[in-house]
C-alpha cells in the first residue's frame, strides 16, 4: 500500500517559507510583492483556482490585484490591460488564467506579458531559459510536482520517468525538469503506440492528460511513485485525477491524491515565483 504524498501539507510548508521570506524582504526593501491575476469569462473551475490564488496571496503577505473580465472581452482589451500591468511598479507578477475564451489568441496574450513578471513561466523567453537550465521561474505545476517528489525523499537520478501528456504548461516542462535531475524520461501522448508498456517501465509516473482513471493499476510498476496532475470531474461531479487512485495505491510506493495533491502545490509555487519576481524588480 502506497504512502500518500500530502500536497496540502507540503504546500503549507512552502507558503510558510515564502511568508517568512516575504516579511524579511518587506522589512529590508519596503516593497510588498504584488500579483495581478486576470480571469476572462466565468468558467467555474477557473474561478475556484483564482480564488485560491487570492487567498494564498493574503496568507503570505502579498498584494493581489484581481481583474475579472467578461467573456466578451476582446483580445485588444486584454492586451491593453497587460500593457498597463507590465508598466505598474506595484505589480511584480502577472498571471492570465487559462483557458481563455476561444476568440482570444492565447499565444499573443502570453507573449505580451513581460518575461520579468511572467510568474507562470509561459513566455517563450522563460521557456527557452528552462530548456538550457538557466532560469528565474519554473512553471508552477511542474515545479510543484518536483517539490512533492523531493518532499517524499525520492531521488530522480537515473530513474525511469514517464510523463503522460505533452502540454506546454505541464507535460513538456515536466519532462525537462525530470531530465535536469538526471531522470531517463519518456513522454507519452495520444499517438503513443503502447502507453501501458511505457507506464509499466516507470519508476516515477506523472499523469497530466485530463482524463479520469486513464492510469489503471495494470499500467503501474510495483513500487512506482505516481504523481497525479489531472483535475477532472467524474460522473457524480466529484473532483478526481487521471489515476485510478483506489486500485493504483495498492501497487505504488508513493501516490498523490486529487484534491490535495498537485493543485495546492501549483499555488504555493506561484507564491514563490511572485516573491522571486519582486526580488528581480528590486534588483532592477
Ligand atoms: N495561467 N492558468 C495559468 N496558470 C496556471 O498555473 C493554471 N493552472 C491550471 C489551469 N490554468 C492555469 C492552475 O492554476 C490548473 N491550476 C490549478 C490551480 C489550483 C488548483 C487546481 C488547478 C487547486 O486549488 N486544486 C485543489 C482543488 C480545487 C477544487 O476544489 O476544485 C486541489 O486540492 O487539488
GROMACS .gro file of C-alpha atoms and ligand atoms in nm:
model
  318
    1UNK     CA    1   0.000   0.000   0.000
    2UNK     CA    2   0.139   0.334  -0.112
    3UNK     CA    3   0.240   0.617   0.113
    4UNK     CA    4   0.034   0.926   0.046
    5UNK     CA    5   0.223   1.241  -0.054
    6UNK     CA    6   0.020   1.514   0.110
    7UNK     CA    7   0.020   1.819  -0.116
    8UNK     CA    8  -0.179   2.023   0.131
    9UNK     CA    9   0.086   1.977   0.396
   10UNK     CA   10   0.383   2.029   0.165
   11UNK     CA   11   0.222   2.338   0.011
   12UNK     CA   12   0.161   2.476   0.359
   13UNK     CA   13   0.531   2.443   0.434
   14UNK     CA   14   0.625   2.618   0.109
   15UNK     CA   15   0.379   2.900   0.177
   16UNK     CA   16   0.514   2.938   0.529
   17UNK     CA   17   0.870   2.974   0.397
   18UNK     CA   18   0.751   3.228   0.137
   19UNK     CA   19   0.565   3.417   0.411
   20UNK     CA   20   0.876   3.438   0.631
   21UNK     CA   21   1.100   3.542   0.338
   22UNK     CA   22   0.844   3.800   0.232
   23UNK     CA   23   0.838   3.951   0.578
   24UNK     CA   24   1.217   3.988   0.570
   25UNK     CA   25   1.209   4.125   0.214
   26UNK     CA   26   0.947   4.384   0.309
   27UNK     CA   27   1.144   4.492   0.615
   28UNK     CA   28   1.459   4.528   0.410
   29UNK     CA   29   1.320   4.697   0.098
   30UNK     CA   30   0.979   4.839   0.188
   31UNK     CA   31   0.841   4.653  -0.115
   32UNK     CA   32   0.526   4.441  -0.087
   33UNK     CA   33   0.522   4.176  -0.361
   34UNK     CA   34   0.216   4.220  -0.584
   35UNK     CA   35   0.045   3.960  -0.803
   36UNK     CA   36  -0.208   4.053  -1.072
   37UNK     CA   37  -0.442   3.771  -1.172
   38UNK     CA   38  -0.660   3.807  -1.481
   39UNK     CA   39  -0.964   3.589  -1.532
   40UNK     CA   40  -1.165   3.622  -1.853
   41UNK     CA   41  -1.513   3.469  -1.851
   42UNK     CA   42  -1.685   3.263  -1.586
   43UNK     CA   43  -1.551   2.910  -1.603
   44UNK     CA   44  -1.645   2.772  -1.259
   45UNK     CA   45  -1.323   2.572  -1.210
   46UNK     CA   46  -1.106   2.871  -1.305
   47UNK     CA   47  -1.297   3.084  -1.054
   48UNK     CA   48  -1.210   2.839  -0.775
   49UNK     CA   49  -0.841   2.830  -0.873
   50UNK     CA   50  -0.820   3.208  -0.897
   51UNK     CA   51  -0.997   3.239  -0.561
   52UNK     CA   52  -0.741   3.001  -0.407
   53UNK     CA   53  -0.461   3.214  -0.551
   54UNK     CA   54  -0.604   3.528  -0.396
   55UNK     CA   55  -0.633   3.358  -0.057
   56UNK     CA   56  -0.273   3.239  -0.076
   57UNK     CA   57  -0.154   3.594  -0.156
   58UNK     CA   58  -0.321   3.725   0.158
   59UNK     CA   59  -0.170   3.444   0.363
   60UNK     CA   60   0.190   3.508   0.255
   61UNK     CA   61   0.157   3.887   0.276
   62UNK     CA   62   0.134   3.986  -0.093
   63UNK     CA   63  -0.090   4.244  -0.253
   64UNK     CA   64  -0.320   4.078  -0.504
   65UNK     CA   65  -0.491   4.258  -0.788
   66UNK     CA   66  -0.781   4.069  -0.939
   67UNK     CA   67  -0.906   4.154  -1.286
   68UNK     CA   68  -1.226   3.965  -1.360
   69UNK     CA   69  -1.328   4.041  -1.717
   70UNK     CA   70  -1.643   3.940  -1.906
   71UNK     CA   71  -1.625   3.654  -2.158
   72UNK     CA   72  -1.684   3.903  -2.442
   73UNK     CA   73  -1.361   4.093  -2.366
   74UNK     CA   74  -1.167   4.143  -2.689
   75UNK     CA   75  -0.808   4.038  -2.735
   76UNK     CA   76  -0.714   4.405  -2.783
   77UNK     CA   77  -0.871   4.498  -2.450
   78UNK     CA   78  -0.689   4.217  -2.274
   79UNK     CA   79  -0.356   4.315  -2.432
   80UNK     CA   80  -0.414   4.674  -2.323
   81UNK     CA   81  -0.467   4.563  -1.963
   82UNK     CA   82  -0.148   4.355  -1.976
   83UNK     CA   83   0.048   4.657  -2.103
   84UNK     CA   84  -0.079   4.857  -1.808
   85UNK     CA   85   0.018   4.584  -1.563
   86UNK     CA   86   0.361   4.549  -1.728
   87UNK     CA   87   0.420   4.918  -1.654
   88UNK     CA   88   0.274   4.914  -1.300
   89UNK     CA   89   0.554   4.916  -1.037
   90UNK     CA   90   0.320   4.771  -0.771
   91UNK     CA   91   0.269   4.460  -0.985
   92UNK     CA   92   0.560   4.214  -0.983
   93UNK     CA   93   0.382   3.910  -1.120
   94UNK     CA   94   0.112   3.880  -1.388
   95UNK     CA   95  -0.093   3.568  -1.446
   96UNK     CA   96  -0.368   3.529  -1.701
   97UNK     CA   97  -0.571   3.223  -1.604
   98UNK     CA   98  -0.605   2.964  -1.882
   99UNK     CA   99  -0.803   2.854  -2.071
  100UNK     CA  100  -0.909   3.177  -2.240
  101UNK     CA  101  -1.229   3.213  -2.445
  102UNK     CA  102  -1.183   3.080  -2.800
  103UNK     CA  103  -1.180   3.422  -2.968
  104UNK     CA  104  -0.863   3.523  -2.783
  105UNK     CA  105  -0.523   3.405  -2.906
  106UNK     CA  106  -0.359   3.251  -2.602
  107UNK     CA  107  -0.011   3.280  -2.752
  108UNK     CA  108  -0.049   3.653  -2.820
  109UNK     CA  109  -0.152   3.706  -2.458
  110UNK     CA  110   0.135   3.502  -2.311
  111UNK     CA  111   0.384   3.680  -2.537
  112UNK     CA  112   0.256   4.019  -2.421
  113UNK     CA  113   0.339   3.956  -2.053
  114UNK     CA  114   0.678   4.097  -1.956
  115UNK     CA  115   0.915   3.800  -1.909
  116UNK     CA  116   1.022   3.956  -1.578
  117UNK     CA  117   0.663   3.940  -1.450
  118UNK     CA  118   0.582   3.604  -1.607
  119UNK     CA  119   0.527   3.406  -1.287
  120UNK     CA  120   0.373   3.118  -1.489
  121UNK     CA  121   0.697   3.088  -1.691
  122UNK     CA  122   0.491   3.050  -2.008
  123UNK     CA  123   0.666   3.326  -2.209
  124UNK     CA  124   0.891   3.187  -2.487
  125UNK     CA  125   1.193   3.358  -2.332
  126UNK     CA  126   1.135   3.183  -2.000
  127UNK     CA  127   1.053   2.853  -2.170
  128UNK     CA  128   1.384   2.876  -2.358
  129UNK     CA  129   1.574   2.952  -2.041
  130UNK     CA  130   1.425   2.647  -1.872
  131UNK     CA  131   1.538   2.434  -2.166
  132UNK     CA  132   1.902   2.536  -2.108
  133UNK     CA  133   1.872   2.519  -1.729
  134UNK     CA  134   1.926   2.891  -1.665
  135UNK     CA  135   1.603   3.038  -1.538
  136UNK     CA  136   1.440   3.266  -1.281
  137UNK     CA  137   1.098   3.099  -1.283
  138UNK     CA  138   0.978   2.743  -1.325
  139UNK     CA  139   0.620   2.678  -1.432
  140UNK     CA  140   0.413   2.633  -1.116
  141UNK     CA  141   0.262   2.289  -1.170
  142UNK     CA  142   0.579   2.104  -1.280
  143UNK     CA  143   0.778   2.286  -1.009
  144UNK     CA  144   0.516   2.175  -0.756
  145UNK     CA  145   0.548   1.815  -0.873
  146UNK     CA  146   0.927   1.828  -0.824
  147UNK     CA  147   0.873   1.969  -0.476
  148UNK     CA  148   0.636   1.680  -0.394
  149UNK     CA  149   0.890   1.427  -0.523
  150UNK     CA  150   1.165   1.584  -0.311
  151UNK     CA  151   0.942   1.604  -0.004
  152UNK     CA  152   0.894   1.227  -0.016
  153UNK     CA  153   1.272   1.180  -0.032
  154UNK     CA  154   1.253   1.029  -0.381
  155UNK     CA  155   1.563   1.071  -0.595
  156UNK     CA  156   1.509   1.116  -0.970
  157UNK     CA  157   1.872   1.041  -1.054
  158UNK     CA  158   1.889   0.755  -1.308
  159UNK     CA  159   1.522   0.662  -1.265
  160UNK     CA  160   1.286   0.580  -1.547
  161UNK     CA  161   1.034   0.863  -1.555
  162UNK     CA  162   0.724   0.853  -1.772
  163UNK     CA  163   0.522   1.168  -1.830
  164UNK     CA  164   0.179   1.110  -1.981
  165UNK     CA  165   0.070   1.429  -2.159
  166UNK     CA  166   0.273   1.678  -2.362
  167UNK     CA  167   0.107   2.014  -2.298
  168UNK     CA  168   0.315   2.330  -2.293
  169UNK     CA  169   0.203   2.407  -1.941
  170UNK     CA  170   0.267   2.068  -1.780
  171UNK     CA  171   0.392   1.772  -1.984
  172UNK     CA  172   0.677   1.933  -2.178
  173UNK     CA  173   0.830   2.137  -1.893
  174UNK     CA  174   0.774   1.842  -1.656
  175UNK     CA  175   0.988   1.623  -1.881
  176UNK     CA  176   1.258   1.891  -1.883
  177UNK     CA  177   1.269   1.923  -1.503
  178UNK     CA  178   1.296   1.546  -1.460
  179UNK     CA  179   1.574   1.545  -1.719
  180UNK     CA  180   1.758   1.820  -1.529
  181UNK     CA  181   1.765   1.583  -1.231
  182UNK     CA  182   1.905   1.303  -1.445
  183UNK     CA  183   1.587   1.105  -1.498
  184UNK     CA  184   1.555   0.892  -1.810
  185UNK     CA  185   1.240   1.047  -1.946
  186UNK     CA  186   0.969   0.911  -2.173
  187UNK     CA  187   0.688   1.143  -2.284
  188UNK     CA  188   0.362   0.976  -2.390
  189UNK     CA  189   0.065   1.129  -2.570
  190UNK     CA  190  -0.247   1.040  -2.766
  191UNK     CA  191  -0.048   0.884  -3.052
  192UNK     CA  192   0.173   0.669  -2.829
  193UNK     CA  193   0.152   0.310  -2.953
  194UNK     CA  194   0.191   0.127  -2.624
  195UNK     CA  195   0.100   0.352  -2.333
  196UNK     CA  196   0.077   0.061  -2.093
  197UNK     CA  197   0.433  -0.056  -2.164
  198UNK     CA  198   0.571   0.296  -2.123
  199UNK     CA  199   0.390   0.336  -1.791
  200UNK     CA  200   0.494  -0.007  -1.664
  201UNK     CA  201   0.855   0.094  -1.728
  202UNK     CA  202   0.826   0.397  -1.497
  203UNK     CA  203   0.980   0.427  -1.152
  204UNK     CA  204   0.823   0.773  -1.145
  205UNK     CA  205   0.495   0.815  -1.333
  206UNK     CA  206   0.343   1.161  -1.387
  207UNK     CA  207  -0.009   1.171  -1.532
  208UNK     CA  208  -0.107   1.503  -1.688
  209UNK     CA  209  -0.372   1.436  -1.951
  210UNK     CA  210  -0.708   1.539  -1.810
  211UNK     CA  211  -0.883   1.203  -1.846
  212UNK     CA  212  -1.035   1.043  -1.536
  213UNK     CA  213  -0.896   0.698  -1.447
  214UNK     CA  214  -0.670   0.683  -1.753
  215UNK     CA  215  -0.396   0.524  -1.542
  216UNK     CA  216  -0.516   0.189  -1.408
  217UNK     CA  217  -0.333  -0.048  -1.172
  218UNK     CA  218  -0.226  -0.283  -1.454
  219UNK     CA  219  -0.023   0.007  -1.601
  220UNK     CA  220   0.177   0.072  -1.285
  221UNK     CA  221   0.501  -0.099  -1.185
  222UNK     CA  222   0.506  -0.243  -0.833
  223UNK     CA  223   0.668   0.019  -0.608
  224UNK     CA  224   0.647   0.310  -0.853
  225UNK     CA  225   0.587   0.670  -0.740
  226UNK     CA  226   0.270   0.802  -0.903
  227UNK     CA  227   0.203   1.174  -0.935
  228UNK     CA  228  -0.145   1.275  -1.048
  229UNK     CA  229  -0.172   1.616  -1.216
  230UNK     CA  230  -0.522   1.553  -1.356
  231UNK     CA  231  -0.812   1.772  -1.247
  232UNK     CA  232  -1.136   1.611  -1.370
  233UNK     CA  233  -1.497   1.571  -1.259
  234UNK     CA  234  -1.636   1.217  -1.250
  235UNK     CA  235  -1.995   1.105  -1.333
  236UNK     CA  236  -2.112   1.243  -0.997
  237UNK     CA  237  -1.935   1.576  -1.035
  238UNK     CA  238  -1.670   1.471  -0.787
  239UNK     CA  239  -1.316   1.604  -0.839
  240UNK     CA  240  -1.078   1.329  -0.950
  241UNK     CA  241  -0.740   1.293  -1.116
  242UNK     CA  242  -0.607   1.091  -1.411
  243UNK     CA  243  -0.517   0.797  -1.187
  244UNK     CA  244  -0.748   0.520  -1.067
  245UNK     CA  245  -0.642   0.607  -0.713
  246UNK     CA  246  -0.816   0.326  -0.518
  247UNK     CA  247  -0.653   0.048  -0.720
  248UNK     CA  248  -0.321   0.212  -0.806
  249UNK     CA  249  -0.247   0.290  -0.441
  250UNK     CA  250  -0.221  -0.085  -0.374
  251UNK     CA  251   0.071  -0.113  -0.616
  252UNK     CA  252   0.255   0.217  -0.591
  253UNK     CA  253   0.511   0.307  -0.324
  254UNK     CA  254   0.402   0.672  -0.325
  255UNK     CA  255   0.091   0.838  -0.465
  256UNK     CA  256  -0.058   1.189  -0.467
  257UNK     CA  257  -0.431   1.241  -0.412
  258UNK     CA  258  -0.671   1.468  -0.603
  259UNK     CA  259  -0.773   1.702  -0.448
  260UNK     CA  260  -0.496   1.781  -0.201
  261UNK     CA  261  -0.202   1.678  -0.418
  262UNK     CA  262  -0.056   1.878  -0.703
  263UNK     CA  263  -0.327   2.152  -0.705
  264UNK     CA  264  -0.224   2.321  -0.380
  265UNK     CA  265   0.141   2.293  -0.487
  266UNK     CA  266   0.069   2.487  -0.808
  267UNK     CA  267  -0.048   2.773  -0.592
  268UNK     CA  268   0.239   2.751  -0.345
  269UNK     CA  269   0.492   2.766  -0.630
  270UNK     CA  270   0.310   3.067  -0.774
  271UNK     CA  271   0.369   3.242  -0.443
  272UNK     CA  272   0.737   3.151  -0.458
  273UNK     CA  273   0.763   3.282  -0.817
  274UNK     CA  274   0.592   3.608  -0.725
  275UNK     CA  275   0.841   3.669  -0.445
  276UNK     CA  276   1.122   3.594  -0.692
  277UNK     CA  277   0.970   3.846  -0.935
  278UNK     CA  278   0.958   4.112  -0.663
  279UNK     CA  279   1.324   4.043  -0.583
  280UNK     CA  280   1.415   4.074  -0.953
  281UNK     CA  281   1.226   4.404  -0.966
  282UNK     CA  282   1.416   4.527  -0.661
  283UNK     CA  283   1.748   4.446  -0.825
  284UNK     CA  284   1.632   4.650  -1.127
  285LIG     N1  285  -0.216   3.083  -1.636
  285LIG     N2  286  -0.356   2.904  -1.599
  285LIG     C1  287  -0.243   2.970  -1.569
  285LIG     N3  288  -0.158   2.928  -1.471
  285LIG     C2  289  -0.185   2.815  -1.401
  285LIG     O1  290  -0.097   2.770  -1.310
  285LIG     C3  291  -0.302   2.745  -1.428
  285LIG     N4  292  -0.342   2.633  -1.357
  285LIG     C4  293  -0.408   2.525  -1.429
  285LIG     C5  294  -0.525   2.588  -1.506
  285LIG     N5  295  -0.495   2.717  -1.566
  285LIG     C6  296  -0.386   2.791  -1.531
  285LIG     C7  297  -0.387   2.635  -1.230
  285LIG     O2  298  -0.374   2.731  -1.156
  285LIG     C8  299  -0.453   2.434  -1.317
  285LIG     N6  300  -0.443   2.517  -1.198
  285LIG     C9  301  -0.492   2.481  -1.070
  285LIG    C10  302  -0.466   2.555  -0.956
  285LIG    C11  303  -0.517   2.520  -0.834
  285LIG    C12  304  -0.592   2.407  -0.819
  285LIG    C13  305  -0.619   2.331  -0.930
  285LIG    C14  306  -0.570   2.367  -1.054
  285LIG    C15  307  -0.647   2.372  -0.685
  285LIG     O3  308  -0.654   2.456  -0.599
  285LIG     N7  309  -0.690   2.246  -0.665
  285LIG    C16  310  -0.745   2.197  -0.542
  285LIG    C17  311  -0.895   2.169  -0.554
  285LIG    C18  312  -0.974   2.280  -0.608
  285LIG    C19  313  -1.122   2.244  -0.626
  285LIG     O4  314  -1.187   2.220  -0.522
  285LIG     O5  315  -1.171   2.239  -0.741
  285LIG    C20  316  -0.678   2.065  -0.507
  285LIG     O6  317  -0.675   2.029  -0.389
  285LIG     O7  318  -0.631   1.995  -0.599
   0.00000   0.00000   0.00000
